[in-house]
Amino acid sequence: MGYMTGKKVLILGVASKLSIASGIAEAMHREGAELAFTYQGEKLRDRVVKFAAGWDSDLVFPCDVTSDEQIDALFEDLSKAWDGIDCIVHCLAFAPGSELDGNYVDVTTRAGFNLAHEISSYSFVALAKAGAKMMEGRNGSLLTLSYLGAVRSLPNYNVMGLAKASLEANVRYMASALGPKGIRVNAISAGPIKTLAAAGIKSFRKMLEHNAKQTPLRRNVTIEEVGNAASFLCSDLASGISGEILYVDGGFNTTAMGSLEQAAE
Ligand code: NAD
Ligand code: 0WE
């Protein structure tokens, strides 16, 4: 019997089979969890319905997190199928593409800053708020996905770095606020992975190559590895862990000079 047996998990952010959310769904399904999914915009609907069926789920709801109405409707609809929710997995982010390319000070705008923070950070607490009633009394947990750009600067990540810094602070404040109700709140800070969100980024391939060479494990991580860590963090095996940012990055964040293997003599 899998260690997620009996858990009802809502996963936001499946857009393709490459999505980190898909790696998480795969691992949680393997461990016996019951899953529900959301999609952003009607264009993605049929695709997510198909993926959900592959994980034995027919619970698929629209949710663009910029809309309070859609967030409320999500839990209203889900409550007709489930008597409660054990976990919410927040696997989404957005900043305008034009602000993820070039000099941070030059390309950042008020509108882009606000949108990045709204979608990538505010939405996490908004979901916790709207889902609180369904999560009551179940020792549940919330999980989100972050990136090292929250705590270090790197080329082009720009305003997304600030949004992830806000998201990580959100994890700590939500952990404090929801801990008394028995709800744990954590994040995984994943190494770079080629997903749809990454496909839109200039020189992502070059970054992946560089990153692999500078990582202790000498390779990049996979959505399966993130999925396994996510499944653990959302399970009762992690009952003592809250407010934590767990790095699943092959050790990249722990080194100061990476590797000298590529350096010129
Ligand atoms: P992805 O493109 O597969 O997923 C991103 C998801 O965000 C999509 O499903 C998209 O529909 C959703 N989304 C965007 N705006 C939304 C909105 N307004 N409402 C609802 N959903 C919205 O890419 P991914 O790489 O799997 O990204 C998932 C998470 O992982 C993000 O938080 C990302 O920052 C994080 N992350 C990614 C990497 C990486 O290298 N790929 C590394 C670390 C963390
Ligand atoms: O969080 C992310 C990417 C999130 C993302 C991606 C896009 C591309 C398309 C947010 N918004 C958008 N907007 C779009 O229009 N990652 C951790 C992956 C990522 O993105 C980078 C990275 C890494 C790593 C951008 C620049 C530098 C590194």
mmCIF file of C-alpha atoms and ligand atoms in Angstrom:
data_model
loop_
_atom_site.group_PDB
_atom_site.id
_atom_site.type_symbol
_atom_site.label_atom_id
_atom_site.label_comp_id
_atom_site.label_asym_id
_atom_site.label_seq_id
_atom_site.Cartn_x
_atom_site.Cartn_y
_atom_site.Cartn_z
ATOM 1 C CA MET A 1 0.000 0.000 0.000
ATOM 2 C CA GLY A 2 1.398 3.397 -1.008
ATOM 3 C CA TYR A 3 2.201 6.005 1.618
ATOM 4 C CA MET A 4 -0.314 8.484 0.118
ATOM 5 C CA THR A 5 -3.235 6.041 0.314
ATOM 6 C CA GLY A 6 -6.417 7.805 1.431
ATOM 7 C CA LYS A 7 -5.055 11.318 0.700
ATOM 8 C CA LYS A 8 -7.091 13.651 -1.486
ATOM 9 C CA VAL A 9 -4.776 16.012 -3.338
ATOM 10 C CA LEU A 10 -5.598 19.034 -5.503
ATOM 11 C CA ILE A 11 -2.861 19.774 -8.051
ATOM 12 C CA LEU A 12 -2.640 23.087 -9.930
ATOM 13 C CA GLY A 13 -0.254 23.576 -12.847
ATOM 14 C CA VAL A 14 -0.422 20.581 -15.173
ATOM 15 C CA ALA A 15 0.086 22.005 -18.684
ATOM 16 C CA SER A 16 1.969 19.160 -20.398
ATOM 17 C CA LYS A 17 3.539 15.796 -19.633
ATOM 18 C CA LEU A 18 6.766 17.713 -18.952
ATOM 19 C CA SER A 19 5.185 19.904 -16.243
ATOM 20 C CA ILE A 20 6.628 19.553 -12.750
ATOM 21 C CA ALA A 21 2.983 19.134 -11.666
ATOM 22 C CA SER A 22 2.823 16.007 -13.882
ATOM 23 C CA GLY A 23 5.889 14.529 -12.145
ATOM 24 C CA ILE A 24 4.193 15.195 -8.820
ATOM 25 C CA ALA A 25 0.870 13.670 -9.966
ATOM 26 C CA GLU A 26 2.697 10.582 -11.220
ATOM 27 C CA ALA A 27 4.492 10.006 -7.903
ATOM 28 C CA MET A 28 1.438 10.700 -5.741
ATOM 29 C CA HIS A 29 -0.766 8.459 -7.891
ATOM 30 C CA ARG A 30 1.817 5.677 -7.592
ATOM 31 C CA GLU A 31 1.698 6.081 -3.803
ATOM 32 C CA GLY A 32 -2.097 5.751 -3.724
ATOM 33 C CA ALA A 33 -3.328 9.367 -3.555
ATOM 34 C CA GLU A 34 -6.657 10.442 -5.084
ATOM 35 C CA LEU A 35 -6.097 13.429 -7.352
ATOM 36 C CA ALA A 36 -7.994 16.454 -8.683
ATOM 37 C CA PHE A 37 -6.653 18.958 -11.197
ATOM 38 C CA THR A 38 -7.120 22.478 -12.495
ATOM 39 C CA TYR A 39 -6.331 24.084 -15.834
ATOM 40 C CA GLN A 40 -5.790 27.692 -16.838
ATOM 41 C CA GLY A 41 -7.982 28.679 -19.790
ATOM 42 C CA GLU A 42 -10.229 26.535 -21.992
ATOM 43 C CA LYS A 43 -7.400 25.794 -24.448
ATOM 44 C CA LEU A 44 -5.768 23.542 -21.868
ATOM 45 C CA ARG A 45 -8.952 21.799 -20.754
ATOM 46 C CA ASP A 46 -9.019 18.716 -23.013
ATOM 47 C CA ARG A 47 -5.352 18.087 -22.453
ATOM 48 C CA VAL A 48 -5.646 18.148 -18.671
ATOM 49 C CA VAL A 49 -8.783 15.935 -18.782
ATOM 50 C CA LYS A 50 -6.738 13.361 -20.715
ATOM 51 C CA PHE A 51 -3.812 13.496 -18.288
ATOM 52 C CA ALA A 52 -6.168 13.264 -15.300
ATOM 53 C CA ALA A 53 -7.752 10.107 -16.743
ATOM 54 C CA GLY A 54 -4.266 8.574 -16.888
ATOM 55 C CA TRP A 55 -4.042 9.114 -13.113
ATOM 56 C CA ASP A 56 -7.550 7.655 -12.569
ATOM 57 C CA SER A 57 -9.137 11.067 -11.988
ATOM 58 C CA ASP A 58 -12.164 12.698 -13.588
ATOM 59 C CA LEU A 59 -11.990 15.749 -11.328
ATOM 60 C CA VAL A 60 -10.820 18.607 -13.544
ATOM 61 C CA PHE A 61 -11.765 22.243 -12.935
ATOM 62 C CA PRO A 62 -10.927 25.584 -14.500
ATOM 63 C CA CYS A 63 -8.856 27.926 -12.341
ATOM 64 C CA ASP A 64 -7.062 31.024 -13.509
ATOM 65 C CA VAL A 65 -5.596 32.249 -10.226
ATOM 66 C CA THR A 66 -5.991 35.915 -11.217
ATOM 67 C CA SER A 67 -9.745 35.412 -10.697
ATOM 68 C CA ASP A 68 -11.257 35.303 -7.162
ATOM 69 C CA GLU A 69 -14.458 33.926 -8.703
ATOM 70 C CA GLN A 70 -12.640 30.983 -10.292
ATOM 71 C CA ILE A 71 -10.779 30.222 -7.053
ATOM 72 C CA ASP A 72 -14.049 30.225 -5.073
ATOM 73 C CA ALA A 73 -15.868 28.185 -7.742
ATOM 74 C CA LEU A 74 -13.053 25.617 -7.681
ATOM 75 C CA PHE A 75 -13.640 24.686 -4.030
ATOM 76 C CA GLU A 76 -17.412 24.962 -4.418
ATOM 77 C CA ASP A 77 -17.273 22.401 -7.274
ATOM 78 C CA LEU A 78 -14.700 20.174 -5.593
ATOM 79 C CA SER A 79 -16.820 20.015 -2.413
ATOM 80 C CA LYS A 80 -19.532 18.272 -4.464
ATOM 81 C CA ALA A 81 -17.121 15.387 -5.162
ATOM 82 C CA TRP A 82 -14.938 15.345 -2.028
ATOM 83 C CA ASP A 83 -15.826 15.807 1.651
ATOM 84 C CA GLY A 84 -12.406 17.350 2.266
ATOM 85 C CA ILE A 85 -8.930 18.039 0.887
ATOM 86 C CA ASP A 86 -5.682 16.794 2.418
ATOM 87 C CA CYS A 87 -3.182 18.591 0.181
ATOM 88 C CA ILE A 88 -2.976 21.462 -2.269
ATOM 89 C CA VAL A 89 -0.014 21.473 -4.659
ATOM 90 C CA HIS A 90 0.676 24.922 -6.188
ATOM 91 C CA CYS A 91 2.794 24.465 -9.283
ATOM 92 C CA LEU A 92 2.407 27.666 -11.260
ATOM 93 C CA ALA A 93 4.144 30.943 -11.920
ATOM 94 C CA PHE A 94 4.056 33.745 -14.443
ATOM 95 C CA ALA A 95 5.838 36.943 -15.367
ATOM 96 C CA PRO A 96 5.640 38.726 -18.726
ATOM 97 C CA GLY A 97 8.139 37.117 -21.114
ATOM 98 C CA SER A 98 9.582 40.527 -21.974
ATOM 99 C CA GLU A 99 10.713 40.933 -18.342
ATOM 100 C CA LEU A 100 12.602 37.607 -18.284
ATOM 101 C CA ASP A 101 15.098 38.727 -20.904
ATOM 102 C CA GLY A 102 17.652 41.486 -20.399
ATOM 103 C CA ASN A 103 18.927 43.855 -17.734
ATOM 104 C CA TYR A 104 16.673 43.667 -14.640
ATOM 105 C CA VAL A 105 16.549 47.413 -14.057
ATOM 106 C CA ASP A 106 15.832 48.164 -17.706
ATOM 107 C CA VAL A 107 13.081 45.590 -18.334
ATOM 108 C CA THR A 108 11.072 45.633 -15.092
ATOM 109 C CA THR A 109 7.728 47.495 -15.101
ATOM 110 C CA ARG A 110 5.124 48.210 -12.410
ATOM 111 C CA ALA A 111 2.530 46.129 -14.255
ATOM 112 C CA GLY A 112 4.905 43.181 -14.793
ATOM 113 C CA PHE A 113 6.068 43.300 -11.187
ATOM 114 C CA ASN A 114 2.503 43.304 -9.874
ATOM 115 C CA LEU A 115 1.340 40.514 -12.189
ATOM 116 C CA ALA A 116 4.349 38.293 -11.382
ATOM 117 C CA HIS A 117 3.748 38.676 -7.654
ATOM 118 C CA GLU A 118 -0.009 38.210 -7.950
ATOM 119 C CA ILE A 119 0.157 34.996 -9.975
ATOM 120 C CA SER A 120 3.327 33.496 -8.515
ATOM 121 C CA SER A 121 2.987 34.360 -4.813
ATOM 122 C CA TYR A 122 -0.373 35.847 -3.782
ATOM 123 C CA SER A 123 -2.232 32.945 -5.404
ATOM 124 C CA PHE A 124 -0.692 30.515 -2.895
ATOM 125 C CA VAL A 125 -2.240 32.200 0.144
ATOM 126 C CA ALA A 126 -5.432 32.892 -1.832
ATOM 127 C CA LEU A 127 -5.831 29.137 -2.392
ATOM 128 C CA ALA A 128 -5.106 28.401 1.279
ATOM 129 C CA LYS A 129 -7.779 30.898 2.286
ATOM 130 C CA ALA A 130 -10.414 29.584 -0.111
ATOM 131 C CA GLY A 131 -9.553 25.939 0.630
ATOM 132 C CA ALA A 132 -9.285 26.300 4.439
ATOM 133 C CA LYS A 133 -12.764 24.969 5.177
ATOM 134 C CA MET A 134 -12.241 21.789 3.147
ATOM 135 C CA MET A 135 -8.822 21.241 4.781
ATOM 136 C CA GLU A 136 -10.067 21.587 8.347
ATOM 137 C CA GLY A 137 -9.265 18.823 10.832
ATOM 138 C CA ARG A 138 -7.323 16.546 8.473
ATOM 139 C CA ASN A 139 -3.651 17.332 9.290
ATOM 140 C CA GLY A 140 -3.196 18.403 5.690
ATOM 141 C CA SER A 141 -0.397 20.148 3.898
ATOM 142 C CA LEU A 142 0.299 22.748 1.242
ATOM 143 C CA LEU A 143 3.194 22.647 -1.182
ATOM 144 C CA THR A 144 4.580 25.136 -3.691
ATOM 145 C CA LEU A 145 7.483 25.217 -6.152
ATOM 146 C CA SER A 146 10.304 27.733 -5.918
ATOM 147 C CA TYR A 147 13.651 28.363 -7.559
ATOM 148 C CA LEU A 148 17.106 29.474 -6.392
ATOM 149 C CA GLY A 149 16.511 32.867 -8.047
ATOM 150 C CA ALA A 150 14.539 33.684 -4.878
ATOM 151 C CA VAL A 151 17.742 33.975 -2.855
ATOM 152 C CA ARG A 152 20.504 34.560 -5.467
ATOM 153 C CA SER A 153 20.550 36.786 -8.534
ATOM 154 C CA LEU A 154 21.112 35.170 -11.913
ATOM 155 C CA PRO A 155 20.801 36.415 -15.515
ATOM 156 C CA ASN A 156 17.270 37.008 -16.856
ATOM 157 C CA TYR A 157 15.253 35.482 -13.981
ATOM 158 C CA ASN A 158 14.710 39.097 -12.955
ATOM 159 C CA VAL A 159 11.296 39.923 -11.466
ATOM 160 C CA MET A 160 10.506 36.184 -11.082
ATOM 161 C CA GLY A 161 13.289 36.107 -8.477
ATOM 162 C CA LEU A 162 11.485 38.713 -6.402
ATOM 163 C CA ALA A 163 8.188 36.862 -6.813
ATOM 164 C CA LYS A 164 9.846 33.610 -5.621
ATOM 165 C CA ALA A 165 11.402 35.458 -2.653
ATOM 166 C CA SER A 166 7.887 36.601 -1.777
ATOM 167 C CA LEU A 167 6.579 33.053 -2.287
ATOM 168 C CA GLU A 168 9.198 31.622 0.100
ATOM 169 C CA ALA A 169 8.282 34.216 2.761
ATOM 170 C CA ASN A 170 4.660 33.275 2.091
ATOM 171 C CA VAL A 171 5.567 29.652 2.962
ATOM 172 C CA ARG A 172 6.950 30.742 6.344
ATOM 173 C CA TYR A 173 4.021 33.007 7.239
ATOM 174 C CA MET A 174 1.450 30.472 6.067
ATOM 175 C CA ALA A 175 3.245 27.756 8.078
ATOM 176 C CA SER A 176 2.926 29.933 11.215
ATOM 177 C CA ALA A 177 -0.682 30.850 10.520
ATOM 178 C CA LEU A 178 -1.895 27.339 9.677
ATOM 179 C CA GLY A 179 0.329 25.286 12.000
ATOM 180 C CA PRO A 180 -2.104 25.622 14.928
ATOM 181 C CA LYS A 181 -4.718 23.938 12.694
ATOM 182 C CA GLY A 182 -2.313 21.075 11.997
ATOM 183 C CA ILE A 183 -1.675 22.189 8.414
ATOM 184 C CA ARG A 184 1.944 22.105 7.171
ATOM 185 C CA VAL A 185 3.255 24.435 4.470
ATOM 186 C CA ASN A 186 6.436 23.776 2.492
ATOM 187 C CA ALA A 187 8.207 24.501 -0.791
ATOM 188 C CA ILE A 188 10.521 22.580 -3.051
ATOM 189 C CA SER A 189 13.230 24.662 -4.696
ATOM 190 C CA ALA A 190 13.879 22.674 -7.864
ATOM 191 C CA GLY A 191 16.881 22.896 -10.168
ATOM 192 C CA PRO A 192 16.223 23.986 -13.766
ATOM 193 C CA ILE A 193 14.119 21.548 -15.822
ATOM 194 C CA LYS A 194 13.017 21.825 -19.448
ATOM 195 C CA THR A 195 9.236 22.395 -19.193
ATOM 196 C CA LEU A 196 6.820 24.573 -21.225
ATOM 197 C CA ALA A 197 7.567 27.527 -18.920
ATOM 198 C CA ALA A 198 11.270 27.009 -19.574
ATOM 199 C CA ALA A 199 10.824 26.597 -23.334
ATOM 200 C CA GLY A 200 9.900 30.280 -23.522
ATOM 201 C CA ILE A 201 13.257 31.325 -22.044
ATOM 202 C CA LYS A 202 16.137 32.403 -24.317
ATOM 203 C CA SER A 203 19.317 30.266 -23.953
ATOM 204 C CA PHE A 204 17.626 27.847 -21.518
ATOM 205 C CA ARG A 205 19.513 24.962 -23.139
ATOM 206 C CA LYS A 206 22.816 26.690 -22.501
ATOM 207 C CA MET A 207 21.786 27.290 -18.887
ATOM 208 C CA LEU A 208 20.852 23.619 -18.422
ATOM 209 C CA GLU A 209 24.249 22.508 -19.755
ATOM 210 C CA HIS A 210 26.146 24.963 -17.576
ATOM 211 C CA ASN A 211 24.072 24.056 -14.536
ATOM 212 C CA ALA A 212 24.674 20.305 -14.972
ATOM 213 C CA LYS A 213 28.436 20.817 -15.164
ATOM 214 C CA GLN A 214 28.528 22.976 -12.018
ATOM 215 C CA THR A 215 26.301 20.684 -9.914
ATOM 216 C CA PRO A 216 27.745 18.167 -7.411
ATOM 217 C CA LEU A 217 25.792 15.338 -9.109
ATOM 218 C CA ARG A 218 27.033 16.594 -12.555
ATOM 219 C CA ARG A 219 23.533 16.439 -14.016
ATOM 220 C CA ASN A 220 20.182 18.195 -13.874
ATOM 221 C CA VAL A 221 17.234 16.900 -11.870
ATOM 222 C CA THR A 222 14.052 15.383 -13.335
ATOM 223 C CA ILE A 223 10.344 15.901 -12.717
ATOM 224 C CA GLU A 224 10.310 12.329 -11.315
ATOM 225 C CA GLU A 225 12.815 13.361 -8.632
ATOM 226 C CA VAL A 226 10.827 16.492 -7.778
ATOM 227 C CA GLY A 227 7.660 14.349 -7.773
ATOM 228 C CA ASN A 228 9.114 11.898 -5.250
ATOM 229 C CA ALA A 229 10.233 14.698 -2.900
ATOM 230 C CA ALA A 230 6.837 16.398 -3.259
ATOM 231 C CA SER A 231 4.989 13.191 -2.480
ATOM 232 C CA PHE A 232 7.114 12.697 0.639
ATOM 233 C CA LEU A 233 6.591 16.292 1.851
ATOM 234 C CA CYS A 234 2.813 16.013 1.435
ATOM 235 C CA SER A 235 2.634 12.640 3.176
ATOM 236 C CA ASP A 236 2.516 11.783 6.881
ATOM 237 C CA LEU A 237 6.169 10.698 6.565
ATOM 238 C CA ALA A 238 6.931 14.440 6.706
ATOM 239 C CA SER A 239 4.625 15.146 9.676
ATOM 240 C CA GLY A 240 7.365 17.088 11.483
ATOM 241 C CA ILE A 241 8.284 19.363 8.573
ATOM 242 C CA SER A 242 6.717 22.804 8.030
ATOM 243 C CA GLY A 243 7.897 26.201 6.784
ATOM 244 C CA GLU A 244 10.705 24.421 4.962
ATOM 245 C CA ILE A 245 12.280 25.122 1.562
ATOM 246 C CA LEU A 246 13.642 21.756 0.392
ATOM 247 C CA TYR A 247 16.227 21.943 -2.404
ATOM 248 C CA VAL A 248 15.889 19.265 -5.099
ATOM 249 C CA ASP A 249 18.719 20.502 -7.272
ATOM 250 C CA GLY A 250 21.498 17.887 -7.207
ATOM 251 C CA GLY A 251 23.285 20.013 -4.601
ATOM 252 C CA PHE A 252 23.812 23.059 -6.839
ATOM 253 C CA ASN A 253 22.842 25.609 -4.170
ATOM 254 C CA THR A 254 25.364 24.253 -1.674
ATOM 255 C CA THR A 255 28.551 25.018 -3.612
ATOM 256 C CA ALA A 256 30.434 28.304 -3.871
ATOM 257 C CA MET A 257 32.606 27.718 -6.944
ATOM 258 C CA GLY A 258 30.916 24.792 -8.656
ATOM 259 C CA SER A 259 33.364 22.669 -10.578
ATOM 260 C CA LEU A 260 36.727 23.612 -12.116
ATOM 261 C CA GLU A 261 36.449 20.848 -14.732
ATOM 262 C CA GLN A 262 35.310 23.321 -17.402
ATOM 263 C CA ALA A 263 37.623 26.181 -16.442
ATOM 264 C CA ALA A 264 40.548 27.255 -18.662
ATOM 265 C CA GLU A 265 44.069 26.387 -17.372
HETATM 266 P P1 NAD B 1 4.773 24.540 -16.790
HETATM 267 O O1 NAD B 1 4.719 25.510 -17.926
HETATM 268 O O2 NAD B 1 4.605 23.122 -17.116
HETATM 269 O O3 NAD B 1 3.744 24.953 -15.668
HETATM 270 C C1 NAD B 1 3.431 26.271 -15.366
HETATM 271 C C2 NAD B 1 1.948 26.313 -15.065
HETATM 272 O O4 NAD B 1 1.555 27.597 -14.611
HETATM 273 C C3 NAD B 1 1.075 25.990 -16.284
HETATM 274 O O5 NAD B 1 0.276 24.882 -15.997
HETATM 275 C C4 NAD B 1 0.238 27.239 -16.439
HETATM 276 O O6 NAD B 1 -1.051 26.980 -16.903
HETATM 277 C C5 NAD B 1 0.222 27.748 -15.012
HETATM 278 N N1 NAD B 1 -0.204 29.143 -14.877
HETATM 279 C C6 NAD B 1 0.415 30.276 -15.313
HETATM 280 N N2 NAD B 1 -0.350 31.354 -15.055
HETATM 281 C C7 NAD B 1 -1.472 30.894 -14.431
HETATM 282 C C8 NAD B 1 -2.669 31.508 -13.944
HETATM 283 N N3 NAD B 1 -2.871 32.820 -14.053
HETATM 284 N N4 NAD B 1 -3.607 30.728 -13.356
HETATM 285 C C9 NAD B 1 -3.426 29.397 -13.265
HETATM 286 N N5 NAD B 1 -2.337 28.748 -13.716
HETATM 287 C C10 NAD B 1 -1.386 29.499 -14.309
HETATM 288 O O7 NAD B 1 6.184 24.837 -16.076
HETATM 289 P P2 NAD B 1 6.881 24.224 -14.764
HETATM 290 O O8 NAD B 1 8.327 24.461 -14.982
HETATM 291 O O9 NAD B 1 6.373 22.872 -14.486
HETATM 292 O O10 NAD B 1 6.414 25.227 -13.623
HETATM 293 C C11 NAD B 1 5.770 24.840 -12.418
HETATM 294 C C12 NAD B 1 6.356 25.556 -11.213
HETATM 295 O O11 NAD B 1 7.688 25.107 -11.009
HETATM 296 C C13 NAD B 1 6.430 27.081 -11.321
HETATM 297 O O12 NAD B 1 6.126 27.645 -10.068
HETATM 298 C C14 NAD B 1 7.894 27.306 -11.627
HETATM 299 O O13 NAD B 1 8.320 28.592 -11.214
HETATM 300 C C15 NAD B 1 8.512 26.221 -10.785
HETATM 301 N N6 NAD B 1 9.898 25.869 -11.086
HETATM 302 C C16 NAD B 1 10.257 25.519 -12.366
HETATM 303 C C17 NAD B 1 11.571 25.178 -12.638
HETATM 304 C C18 NAD B 1 12.019 24.837 -14.037
HETATM 305 O O14 NAD B 1 13.209 24.949 -14.319
HETATM 306 N N7 NAD B 1 11.149 24.386 -14.917
HETATM 307 C C19 NAD B 1 12.515 25.176 -11.598
HETATM 308 C C20 NAD B 1 12.109 25.520 -10.311
HETATM 309 C C21 NAD B 1 10.787 25.868 -10.070
HETATM 310 O O1 0WE B 2 10.148 29.777 -12.600
HETATM 311 C C1 0WE B 2 10.601 29.502 -13.680
HETATM 312 C C2 0WE B 2 9.972 30.030 -14.946
HETATM 313 C C3 0WE B 2 8.628 30.621 -14.729
HETATM 314 C C4 0WE B 2 8.114 31.438 -15.878
HETATM 315 C C5 0WE B 2 8.365 31.154 -17.217
HETATM 316 C C6 0WE B 2 7.820 31.955 -18.213
HETATM 317 C C7 0WE B 2 8.110 31.743 -19.675
HETATM 318 C C8 0WE B 2 7.007 32.272 -20.557
HETATM 319 C C9 0WE B 2 7.327 32.537 -15.579
HETATM 320 N N1 0WE B 2 6.793 33.322 -16.531
HETATM 321 C C10 0WE B 2 7.025 33.049 -17.824
HETATM 322 N N2 0WE B 2 6.456 33.866 -18.764
HETATM 323 C C11 0WE B 2 6.464 33.586 -20.096
HETATM 324 O O2 0WE B 2 5.980 34.384 -20.918
HETATM 325 N N3 0WE B 2 11.745 28.730 -13.735
HETATM 326 C C12 0WE B 2 12.408 28.402 -12.502
HETATM 327 C C13 0WE B 2 12.390 28.302 -14.996
HETATM 328 C C14 0WE B 2 13.366 29.347 -15.373
HETATM 329 O O3 0WE B 2 12.987 30.469 -16.019
HETATM 330 C C15 0WE B 2 14.107 31.256 -16.183
HETATM 331 C C16 0WE B 2 15.204 30.611 -15.628
HETATM 332 C C17 0WE B 2 14.742 29.388 -15.100
HETATM 333 C C18 0WE B 2 15.555 28.362 -14.384
HETATM 334 C C19 0WE B 2 14.231 32.508 -16.764
HETATM 335 C C20 0WE B 2 15.493 33.104 -16.821
HETATM 336 C C21 0WE B 2 16.597 32.477 -16.268
HETATM 337 C C22 0WE B 2 16.468 31.228 -15.663
#
